[in-house]
Amino acid sequence: MNITLYNRDELFVVHLESVAYFKAEDHFSRVFYINGTDVLLPFGLADICEYVCKCDDPSVAFMRVGRSLFLNLHNVSHVNLLREKLTFVDNYGKSVSLTVSKRLLRNVVAHLKGEDAECE
């Protein structure tokens, strides 16, 4: 599944299956792919969330965590509360880790366990 973002004379295609997470950077967002690449997008994180949430694809499962993170839950493979690490893995075995506070990780764990009925 892809989303296409337009900004003035630019077009951005984001391949959601390959995304680990989006991170807010001031009025912009940076998309981090599992293969280690990242791209700065001229859109705020709220705009990115809105575009992704419009997808009617059941394979798209993202969750807003705090003010600055938007995580791809389908690619989460490991959560370590003690070390404050969240690891994403794609279908090709590539992985990337992210440091996240325990408080926010608890929300992710609750959501993944189905204890969080709230849709993000």
Short mmCIF file of N, CA, C and O in Angstrom, two decimals:
data_model
loop_
_atom_site.label_atom_id
_atom_site.label_comp_id
_atom_site.label_asym_id
_atom_site.label_seq_id
_atom_site.Cartn_x
_atom_site.Cartn_y
_atom_site.Cartn_z
N MET A 1 0.85 -1.18 0.00
CA MET A 1 0.00 0.00 0.00
C MET A 1 0.89 1.23 0.00
O MET A 1 1.86 1.31 0.75
N ASN A 2 0.55 2.19 -0.81
CA ASN A 2 1.29 3.44 -0.90
C ASN A 2 0.37 4.61 -0.61
O ASN A 2 -0.84 4.53 -0.85
N ILE A 3 0.95 5.68 -0.10
CA ILE A 3 0.23 6.94 -0.04
C ILE A 3 1.02 7.94 -0.89
O ILE A 3 2.25 7.87 -0.96
N THR A 4 0.30 8.82 -1.55
CA THR A 4 0.92 9.82 -2.40
C THR A 4 0.64 11.18 -1.79
O THR A 4 -0.52 11.53 -1.53
N LEU A 5 1.69 11.93 -1.55
CA LEU A 5 1.59 13.24 -0.92
C LEU A 5 2.05 14.30 -1.91
O LEU A 5 3.08 14.14 -2.57
N TYR A 6 1.29 15.38 -2.01
CA TYR A 6 1.62 16.47 -2.92
C TYR A 6 1.94 17.72 -2.13
O TYR A 6 1.26 18.04 -1.16
N ASN A 7 2.98 18.44 -2.57
CA ASN A 7 3.33 19.71 -1.96
C ASN A 7 3.88 20.61 -3.05
O ASN A 7 4.97 20.37 -3.56
N ARG A 8 3.14 21.61 -3.42
CA ARG A 8 3.53 22.54 -4.48
C ARG A 8 3.94 21.78 -5.73
O ARG A 8 3.10 21.20 -6.40
N ASP A 9 5.22 21.77 -6.04
CA ASP A 9 5.70 21.12 -7.25
C ASP A 9 6.37 19.78 -6.96
O ASP A 9 7.13 19.27 -7.78
N GLU A 10 6.08 19.21 -5.79
CA GLU A 10 6.72 17.96 -5.42
C GLU A 10 5.67 16.88 -5.17
O GLU A 10 4.57 17.15 -4.70
N LEU A 11 6.07 15.66 -5.48
CA LEU A 11 5.24 14.49 -5.24
C LEU A 11 6.06 13.49 -4.44
O LEU A 11 7.21 13.22 -4.78
N PHE A 12 5.49 12.98 -3.37
CA PHE A 12 6.16 11.99 -2.53
C PHE A 12 5.30 10.73 -2.49
O PHE A 12 4.10 10.80 -2.21
N VAL A 13 5.90 9.58 -2.76
CA VAL A 13 5.22 8.30 -2.66
C VAL A 13 5.85 7.56 -1.49
O VAL A 13 7.06 7.33 -1.48
N VAL A 14 5.04 7.21 -0.51
CA VAL A 14 5.52 6.52 0.67
C VAL A 14 4.99 5.09 0.65
O VAL A 14 3.77 4.88 0.59
N HIS A 15 5.89 4.13 0.65
CA HIS A 15 5.52 2.72 0.64
C HIS A 15 5.32 2.27 2.09
O HIS A 15 6.28 2.01 2.81
N LEU A 16 4.08 2.20 2.51
CA LEU A 16 3.76 1.97 3.92
C LEU A 16 4.24 0.63 4.45
O LEU A 16 4.57 0.51 5.62
N GLU A 17 4.31 -0.39 3.60
CA GLU A 17 4.76 -1.70 4.06
C GLU A 17 6.22 -1.68 4.52
O GLU A 17 6.63 -2.49 5.33
N SER A 18 7.00 -0.76 3.97
CA SER A 18 8.43 -0.67 4.28
C SER A 18 8.74 0.32 5.40
O SER A 18 9.88 0.42 5.83
N VAL A 19 7.73 1.05 5.85
CA VAL A 19 7.94 2.08 6.86
C VAL A 19 8.04 1.46 8.25
O VAL A 19 7.23 0.60 8.61
N ALA A 20 9.03 1.89 9.01
CA ALA A 20 9.10 1.53 10.42
C ALA A 20 8.29 2.54 11.23
O ALA A 20 7.40 2.17 11.98
N TYR A 21 8.59 3.82 11.01
CA TYR A 21 7.87 4.86 11.74
C TYR A 21 8.06 6.22 11.08
O TYR A 21 8.95 6.42 10.26
N PHE A 22 7.18 7.14 11.45
CA PHE A 22 7.30 8.54 11.09
C PHE A 22 7.65 9.29 12.37
O PHE A 22 7.15 8.96 13.44
N LYS A 23 8.50 10.31 12.26
CA LYS A 23 8.87 11.10 13.42
C LYS A 23 8.73 12.58 13.08
O LYS A 23 9.18 13.03 12.03
N ALA A 24 8.09 13.32 13.98
CA ALA A 24 7.91 14.76 13.79
C ALA A 24 9.24 15.48 13.97
O ALA A 24 10.01 15.16 14.87
N GLU A 25 9.48 16.45 13.09
CA GLU A 25 10.64 17.33 13.19
C GLU A 25 10.16 18.74 12.89
O GLU A 25 10.07 19.13 11.73
N ASP A 26 9.84 19.47 13.94
CA ASP A 26 9.24 20.80 13.81
C ASP A 26 7.95 20.70 12.99
O ASP A 26 7.07 19.96 13.35
N HIS A 27 7.89 21.43 11.87
CA HIS A 27 6.68 21.41 11.05
C HIS A 27 6.78 20.38 9.92
O HIS A 27 5.94 20.37 9.03
N PHE A 28 7.78 19.55 9.98
CA PHE A 28 8.00 18.51 8.98
C PHE A 28 7.90 17.14 9.64
O PHE A 28 7.79 17.03 10.85
N SER A 29 7.98 16.10 8.83
CA SER A 29 8.02 14.73 9.34
C SER A 29 9.11 13.98 8.59
O SER A 29 9.33 14.21 7.41
N ARG A 30 9.75 13.08 9.28
CA ARG A 30 10.75 12.24 8.66
C ARG A 30 10.22 10.81 8.68
O ARG A 30 9.78 10.32 9.71
N VAL A 31 10.24 10.16 7.52
CA VAL A 31 9.82 8.77 7.43
C VAL A 31 11.08 7.91 7.49
O VAL A 31 12.04 8.16 6.78
N PHE A 32 11.06 6.94 8.39
CA PHE A 32 12.18 6.01 8.56
C PHE A 32 11.75 4.65 8.03
O PHE A 32 10.78 4.06 8.52
N TYR A 33 12.48 4.18 7.04
CA TYR A 33 12.21 2.87 6.46
C TYR A 33 13.04 1.82 7.18
O TYR A 33 14.10 2.12 7.74
N ILE A 34 12.59 0.58 7.16
CA ILE A 34 13.28 -0.50 7.86
C ILE A 34 14.65 -0.77 7.26
O ILE A 34 15.57 -1.17 7.95
N ASN A 35 14.83 -0.48 5.98
CA ASN A 35 16.12 -0.72 5.34
C ASN A 35 17.19 0.29 5.76
O ASN A 35 18.32 0.21 5.31
N GLY A 36 16.81 1.24 6.61
CA GLY A 36 17.78 2.20 7.13
C GLY A 36 17.74 3.57 6.48
O GLY A 36 18.38 4.50 6.95
N THR A 37 16.99 3.72 5.41
CA THR A 37 16.90 5.03 4.77
C THR A 37 15.82 5.87 5.45
O THR A 37 14.92 5.34 6.11
N ASP A 38 15.94 7.17 5.28
CA ASP A 38 14.92 8.08 5.79
C ASP A 38 14.78 9.25 4.84
O ASP A 38 15.72 9.59 4.12
N VAL A 39 13.59 9.84 4.83
CA VAL A 39 13.28 10.95 3.94
C VAL A 39 12.53 12.00 4.73
O VAL A 39 11.59 11.68 5.47
N LEU A 40 12.94 13.24 4.57
CA LEU A 40 12.23 14.35 5.21
C LEU A 40 11.07 14.77 4.33
O LEU A 40 11.23 15.02 3.13
N LEU A 41 9.88 14.80 4.90
CA LEU A 41 8.67 15.17 4.18
C LEU A 41 8.22 16.55 4.64
O LEU A 41 8.22 16.83 5.84
N PRO A 42 7.79 17.41 3.71
CA PRO A 42 7.35 18.75 4.09
C PRO A 42 5.90 18.79 4.58
O PRO A 42 5.11 19.61 4.16
N PHE A 43 5.56 17.85 5.46
CA PHE A 43 4.23 17.75 6.03
C PHE A 43 4.36 17.52 7.52
O PHE A 43 5.26 16.81 7.97
N GLY A 44 3.44 18.07 8.30
CA GLY A 44 3.43 17.82 9.73
C GLY A 44 2.96 16.40 10.01
O GLY A 44 2.34 15.75 9.16
N LEU A 45 3.25 15.92 11.20
CA LEU A 45 2.88 14.56 11.55
C LEU A 45 1.36 14.37 11.55
O LEU A 45 0.86 13.31 11.17
N ALA A 46 0.62 15.39 11.94
CA ALA A 46 -0.85 15.28 11.92
C ALA A 46 -1.35 15.07 10.50
O ALA A 46 -2.29 14.30 10.28
N ASP A 47 -0.73 15.73 9.52
CA ASP A 47 -1.11 15.55 8.12
C ASP A 47 -0.80 14.13 7.65
O ASP A 47 -1.61 13.50 6.96
N ILE A 48 0.36 13.61 8.05
CA ILE A 48 0.75 12.25 7.68
C ILE A 48 -0.26 11.26 8.27
O ILE A 48 -0.73 10.35 7.59
N CYS A 49 -0.60 11.45 9.54
CA CYS A 49 -1.57 10.57 10.19
C CYS A 49 -2.91 10.57 9.46
O CYS A 49 -3.52 9.53 9.26
N GLU A 50 -3.32 11.74 9.04
CA GLU A 50 -4.59 11.87 8.32
C GLU A 50 -4.56 11.11 7.00
O GLU A 50 -5.50 10.40 6.66
N TYR A 51 -3.48 11.26 6.24
CA TYR A 51 -3.35 10.54 4.97
C TYR A 51 -3.37 9.04 5.18
O TYR A 51 -4.03 8.30 4.46
N VAL A 52 -2.62 8.57 6.16
CA VAL A 52 -2.53 7.12 6.40
C VAL A 52 -3.87 6.57 6.89
O VAL A 52 -4.29 5.49 6.49
N CYS A 53 -4.54 7.31 7.75
CA CYS A 53 -5.82 6.84 8.29
C CYS A 53 -6.92 6.77 7.23
O CYS A 53 -7.91 6.07 7.42
N LYS A 54 -6.75 7.48 6.13
CA LYS A 54 -7.73 7.42 5.03
C LYS A 54 -7.62 6.13 4.24
O LYS A 54 -8.52 5.80 3.47
N CYS A 55 -6.55 5.39 4.44
CA CYS A 55 -6.37 4.11 3.73
C CYS A 55 -7.40 3.11 4.24
O CYS A 55 -7.58 2.95 5.43
N ASP A 56 -8.04 2.43 3.32
CA ASP A 56 -9.02 1.42 3.70
C ASP A 56 -8.43 0.01 3.67
O ASP A 56 -9.14 -0.97 3.64
N ASP A 57 -7.12 -0.06 3.66
CA ASP A 57 -6.43 -1.34 3.57
C ASP A 57 -6.25 -1.92 4.98
O ASP A 57 -5.63 -1.29 5.83
N PRO A 58 -6.75 -3.13 5.24
CA PRO A 58 -6.60 -3.72 6.58
C PRO A 58 -5.16 -4.07 6.93
O PRO A 58 -4.84 -4.29 8.09
N SER A 59 -4.27 -4.09 5.93
CA SER A 59 -2.88 -4.40 6.22
C SER A 59 -2.13 -3.17 6.74
O SER A 59 -0.97 -3.27 7.13
N VAL A 60 -2.79 -2.03 6.77
CA VAL A 60 -2.18 -0.80 7.27
C VAL A 60 -2.62 -0.60 8.71
O VAL A 60 -3.80 -0.44 9.00
N ALA A 61 -1.67 -0.66 9.64
CA ALA A 61 -1.98 -0.49 11.06
C ALA A 61 -0.91 0.39 11.69
O ALA A 61 0.16 -0.07 12.05
N PHE A 62 -1.22 1.66 11.80
CA PHE A 62 -0.30 2.62 12.40
C PHE A 62 -0.91 3.13 13.70
O PHE A 62 -2.13 3.14 13.86
N MET A 63 -0.06 3.57 14.59
CA MET A 63 -0.49 4.08 15.89
C MET A 63 0.31 5.31 16.23
O MET A 63 1.54 5.30 16.16
N ARG A 64 -0.39 6.37 16.60
CA ARG A 64 0.27 7.60 17.05
C ARG A 64 0.70 7.38 18.50
O ARG A 64 -0.08 6.97 19.35
N VAL A 65 1.97 7.63 18.77
CA VAL A 65 2.53 7.44 20.10
C VAL A 65 3.16 8.75 20.52
O VAL A 65 4.16 9.18 19.94
N GLY A 66 2.56 9.38 21.50
CA GLY A 66 3.06 10.67 21.95
C GLY A 66 2.85 11.73 20.88
O GLY A 66 2.05 11.57 19.97
N ARG A 67 3.60 12.80 20.99
CA ARG A 67 3.44 13.91 20.04
C ARG A 67 4.29 13.75 18.80
O ARG A 67 4.04 14.40 17.79
N SER A 68 5.31 12.90 18.86
CA SER A 68 6.27 12.91 17.76
C SER A 68 6.43 11.60 17.00
O SER A 68 7.20 11.56 16.04
N LEU A 69 5.72 10.55 17.36
CA LEU A 69 5.91 9.26 16.68
C LEU A 69 4.61 8.69 16.13
O LEU A 69 3.55 8.79 16.76
N PHE A 70 4.72 8.08 14.96
CA PHE A 70 3.61 7.39 14.31
C PHE A 70 4.18 6.06 13.83
O PHE A 70 4.98 6.00 12.90
N LEU A 71 3.84 4.98 14.52
CA LEU A 71 4.50 3.68 14.34
C LEU A 71 3.71 2.74 13.44
O LEU A 71 2.48 2.70 13.50
N ASN A 72 4.43 1.94 12.66
CA ASN A 72 3.82 0.89 11.84
C ASN A 72 3.76 -0.38 12.69
O ASN A 72 4.75 -1.06 12.88
N LEU A 73 2.60 -0.70 13.21
CA LEU A 73 2.44 -1.83 14.12
C LEU A 73 2.63 -3.18 13.43
O LEU A 73 3.00 -4.16 14.08
N HIS A 74 2.40 -3.25 12.12
CA HIS A 74 2.59 -4.53 11.41
C HIS A 74 4.04 -4.96 11.38
O HIS A 74 4.33 -6.14 11.22
N ASN A 75 4.95 -4.03 11.50
CA ASN A 75 6.37 -4.37 11.43
C ASN A 75 7.05 -4.46 12.80
O ASN A 75 8.24 -4.70 12.87
N VAL A 76 6.30 -4.27 13.87
CA VAL A 76 6.88 -4.39 15.21
C VAL A 76 7.17 -5.86 15.48
O VAL A 76 6.30 -6.72 15.33
N SER A 77 8.40 -6.15 15.88
CA SER A 77 8.75 -7.54 16.16
C SER A 77 9.18 -7.76 17.60
O SER A 77 9.12 -8.87 18.10
N HIS A 78 9.60 -6.69 18.28
CA HIS A 78 10.08 -6.86 19.65
C HIS A 78 9.94 -5.54 20.40
O HIS A 78 10.25 -4.48 19.87
N VAL A 79 9.46 -5.65 21.63
CA VAL A 79 9.37 -4.50 22.52
C VAL A 79 10.09 -4.86 23.81
O VAL A 79 9.78 -5.88 24.42
N ASN A 80 11.05 -4.06 24.20
CA ASN A 80 11.79 -4.29 25.44
C ASN A 80 11.61 -3.08 26.34
O ASN A 80 12.21 -2.03 26.11
N LEU A 81 10.74 -3.23 27.34
CA LEU A 81 10.45 -2.12 28.24
C LEU A 81 11.66 -1.73 29.08
O LEU A 81 11.90 -0.54 29.31
N LEU A 82 12.42 -2.70 29.53
CA LEU A 82 13.56 -2.42 30.38
C LEU A 82 14.61 -1.59 29.65
O LEU A 82 15.14 -0.63 30.20
N ARG A 83 14.89 -1.94 28.42
CA ARG A 83 15.90 -1.20 27.64
C ARG A 83 15.31 -0.07 26.82
O ARG A 83 16.02 0.62 26.10
N GLU A 84 13.99 0.09 26.90
CA GLU A 84 13.27 1.14 26.18
C GLU A 84 13.52 1.06 24.67
O GLU A 84 13.78 2.06 24.01
N LYS A 85 13.42 -0.14 24.11
CA LYS A 85 13.69 -0.38 22.69
C LYS A 85 12.47 -0.98 22.00
O LYS A 85 11.79 -1.85 22.55
N LEU A 86 12.24 -0.51 20.81
CA LEU A 86 11.19 -1.02 19.94
C LEU A 86 11.88 -1.43 18.64
O LEU A 86 12.61 -0.65 18.05
N THR A 87 11.68 -2.68 18.19
CA THR A 87 12.35 -3.18 17.00
C THR A 87 11.32 -3.52 15.93
O THR A 87 10.29 -4.12 16.21
N PHE A 88 11.63 -3.10 14.71
CA PHE A 88 10.80 -3.35 13.54
C PHE A 88 11.56 -4.28 12.61
O PHE A 88 12.76 -4.14 12.42
N VAL A 89 10.85 -5.22 11.97
CA VAL A 89 11.46 -6.13 11.01
C VAL A 89 10.55 -6.21 9.79
O VAL A 89 9.33 -6.27 9.92
N ASP A 90 11.16 -6.23 8.59
CA ASP A 90 10.37 -6.38 7.37
C ASP A 90 10.38 -7.82 6.89
O ASP A 90 10.98 -8.69 7.53
N ASN A 91 9.76 -8.08 5.78
CA ASN A 91 9.65 -9.44 5.23
C ASN A 91 10.99 -9.99 4.74
O ASN A 91 11.10 -11.18 4.46
N TYR A 92 11.98 -9.14 4.61
CA TYR A 92 13.29 -9.56 4.10
C TYR A 92 14.31 -9.76 5.23
O TYR A 92 15.47 -9.98 4.97
N GLY A 93 13.87 -9.64 6.46
CA GLY A 93 14.76 -9.86 7.60
C GLY A 93 15.54 -8.64 8.04
O GLY A 93 16.33 -8.73 8.97
N LYS A 94 15.34 -7.50 7.39
CA LYS A 94 16.02 -6.28 7.81
C LYS A 94 15.31 -5.73 9.04
O LYS A 94 14.10 -5.85 9.18
N SER A 95 16.08 -5.11 9.93
CA SER A 95 15.47 -4.58 11.15
C SER A 95 16.05 -3.22 11.48
O SER A 95 17.14 -2.86 11.05
N VAL A 96 15.29 -2.49 12.26
CA VAL A 96 15.71 -1.19 12.78
C VAL A 96 15.12 -1.06 14.18
O VAL A 96 14.02 -1.54 14.45
N SER A 97 15.88 -0.44 15.08
CA SER A 97 15.41 -0.25 16.46
C SER A 97 15.24 1.23 16.75
O SER A 97 15.90 2.08 16.16
N LEU A 98 14.38 1.50 17.69
CA LEU A 98 14.05 2.86 18.09
C LEU A 98 13.98 2.91 19.60
O LEU A 98 13.43 2.01 20.23
N THR A 99 14.55 3.96 20.18
CA THR A 99 14.45 4.16 21.63
C THR A 99 13.19 4.97 21.92
O THR A 99 12.98 6.03 21.34
N VAL A 100 12.36 4.42 22.80
CA VAL A 100 11.08 5.04 23.16
C VAL A 100 10.93 4.94 24.67
O VAL A 100 11.32 3.94 25.27
N SER A 101 10.35 5.96 25.29
CA SER A 101 10.18 5.94 26.74
C SER A 101 9.29 4.78 27.19
O SER A 101 8.43 4.31 26.43
N LYS A 102 9.50 4.34 28.42
CA LYS A 102 8.71 3.22 28.97
C LYS A 102 7.22 3.54 28.97
O LYS A 102 6.39 2.68 28.69
N ARG A 103 6.89 4.77 29.30
CA ARG A 103 5.49 5.17 29.35
C ARG A 103 4.82 4.99 27.99
O ARG A 103 3.72 4.42 27.89
N LEU A 104 5.48 5.42 26.93
CA LEU A 104 4.92 5.27 25.60
C LEU A 104 4.94 3.81 25.13
O LEU A 104 4.00 3.36 24.46
N LEU A 105 5.99 3.09 25.50
CA LEU A 105 6.05 1.67 25.13
C LEU A 105 4.94 0.87 25.77
O LEU A 105 4.42 -0.07 25.17
N ARG A 106 4.56 1.24 26.98
CA ARG A 106 3.45 0.53 27.65
C ARG A 106 2.16 0.69 26.84
O ARG A 106 1.36 -0.25 26.75
N ASN A 107 1.95 1.87 26.25
CA ASN A 107 0.78 2.08 25.40
C ASN A 107 0.82 1.19 24.16
O ASN A 107 -0.19 0.63 23.75
N VAL A 108 2.00 1.05 23.58
CA VAL A 108 2.17 0.20 22.40
C VAL A 108 1.89 -1.25 22.77
O VAL A 108 1.16 -1.96 22.06
N VAL A 109 2.45 -1.72 23.88
CA VAL A 109 2.24 -3.10 24.32
C VAL A 109 0.76 -3.36 24.58
O VAL A 109 0.21 -4.38 24.16
N ALA A 110 0.09 -2.44 25.26
CA ALA A 110 -1.34 -2.60 25.54
C ALA A 110 -2.14 -2.67 24.25
O ALA A 110 -3.04 -3.51 24.12
N HIS A 111 -1.78 -1.84 23.30
CA HIS A 111 -2.49 -1.86 22.02
C HIS A 111 -2.26 -3.17 21.28
O HIS A 111 -3.19 -3.77 20.75
N LEU A 112 -1.02 -3.64 21.25
CA LEU A 112 -0.70 -4.89 20.57
C LEU A 112 -1.36 -6.10 21.24
O LEU A 112 -1.68 -7.09 20.58
N LYS A 113 -1.53 -6.04 22.54
CA LYS A 113 -2.18 -7.13 23.28
C LYS A 113 -3.71 -7.06 23.17
O LYS A 113 -4.39 -7.95 23.66
N GLY A 114 -4.22 -5.99 22.59
CA GLY A 114 -5.66 -5.85 22.44
C GLY A 114 -6.34 -5.26 23.65
O GLY A 114 -7.55 -5.29 23.75
N GLU A 115 -5.56 -4.73 24.57
CA GLU A 115 -6.13 -4.14 25.79
C GLU A 115 -6.54 -2.69 25.57
O GLU A 115 -7.19 -2.10 26.40
N ASP A 116 -6.14 -2.14 24.44
CA ASP A 116 -6.44 -0.75 24.13
C ASP A 116 -7.48 -0.73 23.01
O ASP A 116 -7.17 -1.03 21.88
N ALA A 117 -8.71 -0.40 23.35
CA ALA A 117 -9.78 -0.40 22.36
C ALA A 117 -9.81 0.88 21.54
O ALA A 117 -10.55 1.00 20.59
N GLU A 118 -8.99 1.83 21.91
CA GLU A 118 -8.97 3.14 21.25
C GLU A 118 -8.27 3.06 19.91
O GLU A 118 -7.20 2.49 19.78
N CYS A 119 -8.90 3.59 18.88
CA CYS A 119 -8.30 3.62 17.54
C CYS A 119 -7.44 4.86 17.41
O CYS A 119 -7.89 5.95 17.73
N GLU A 120 -6.22 4.69 16.97
CA GLU A 120 -5.30 5.82 16.81
C GLU A 120 -5.31 6.28 15.38
O GLU A 120 -5.28 5.56 14.47
#
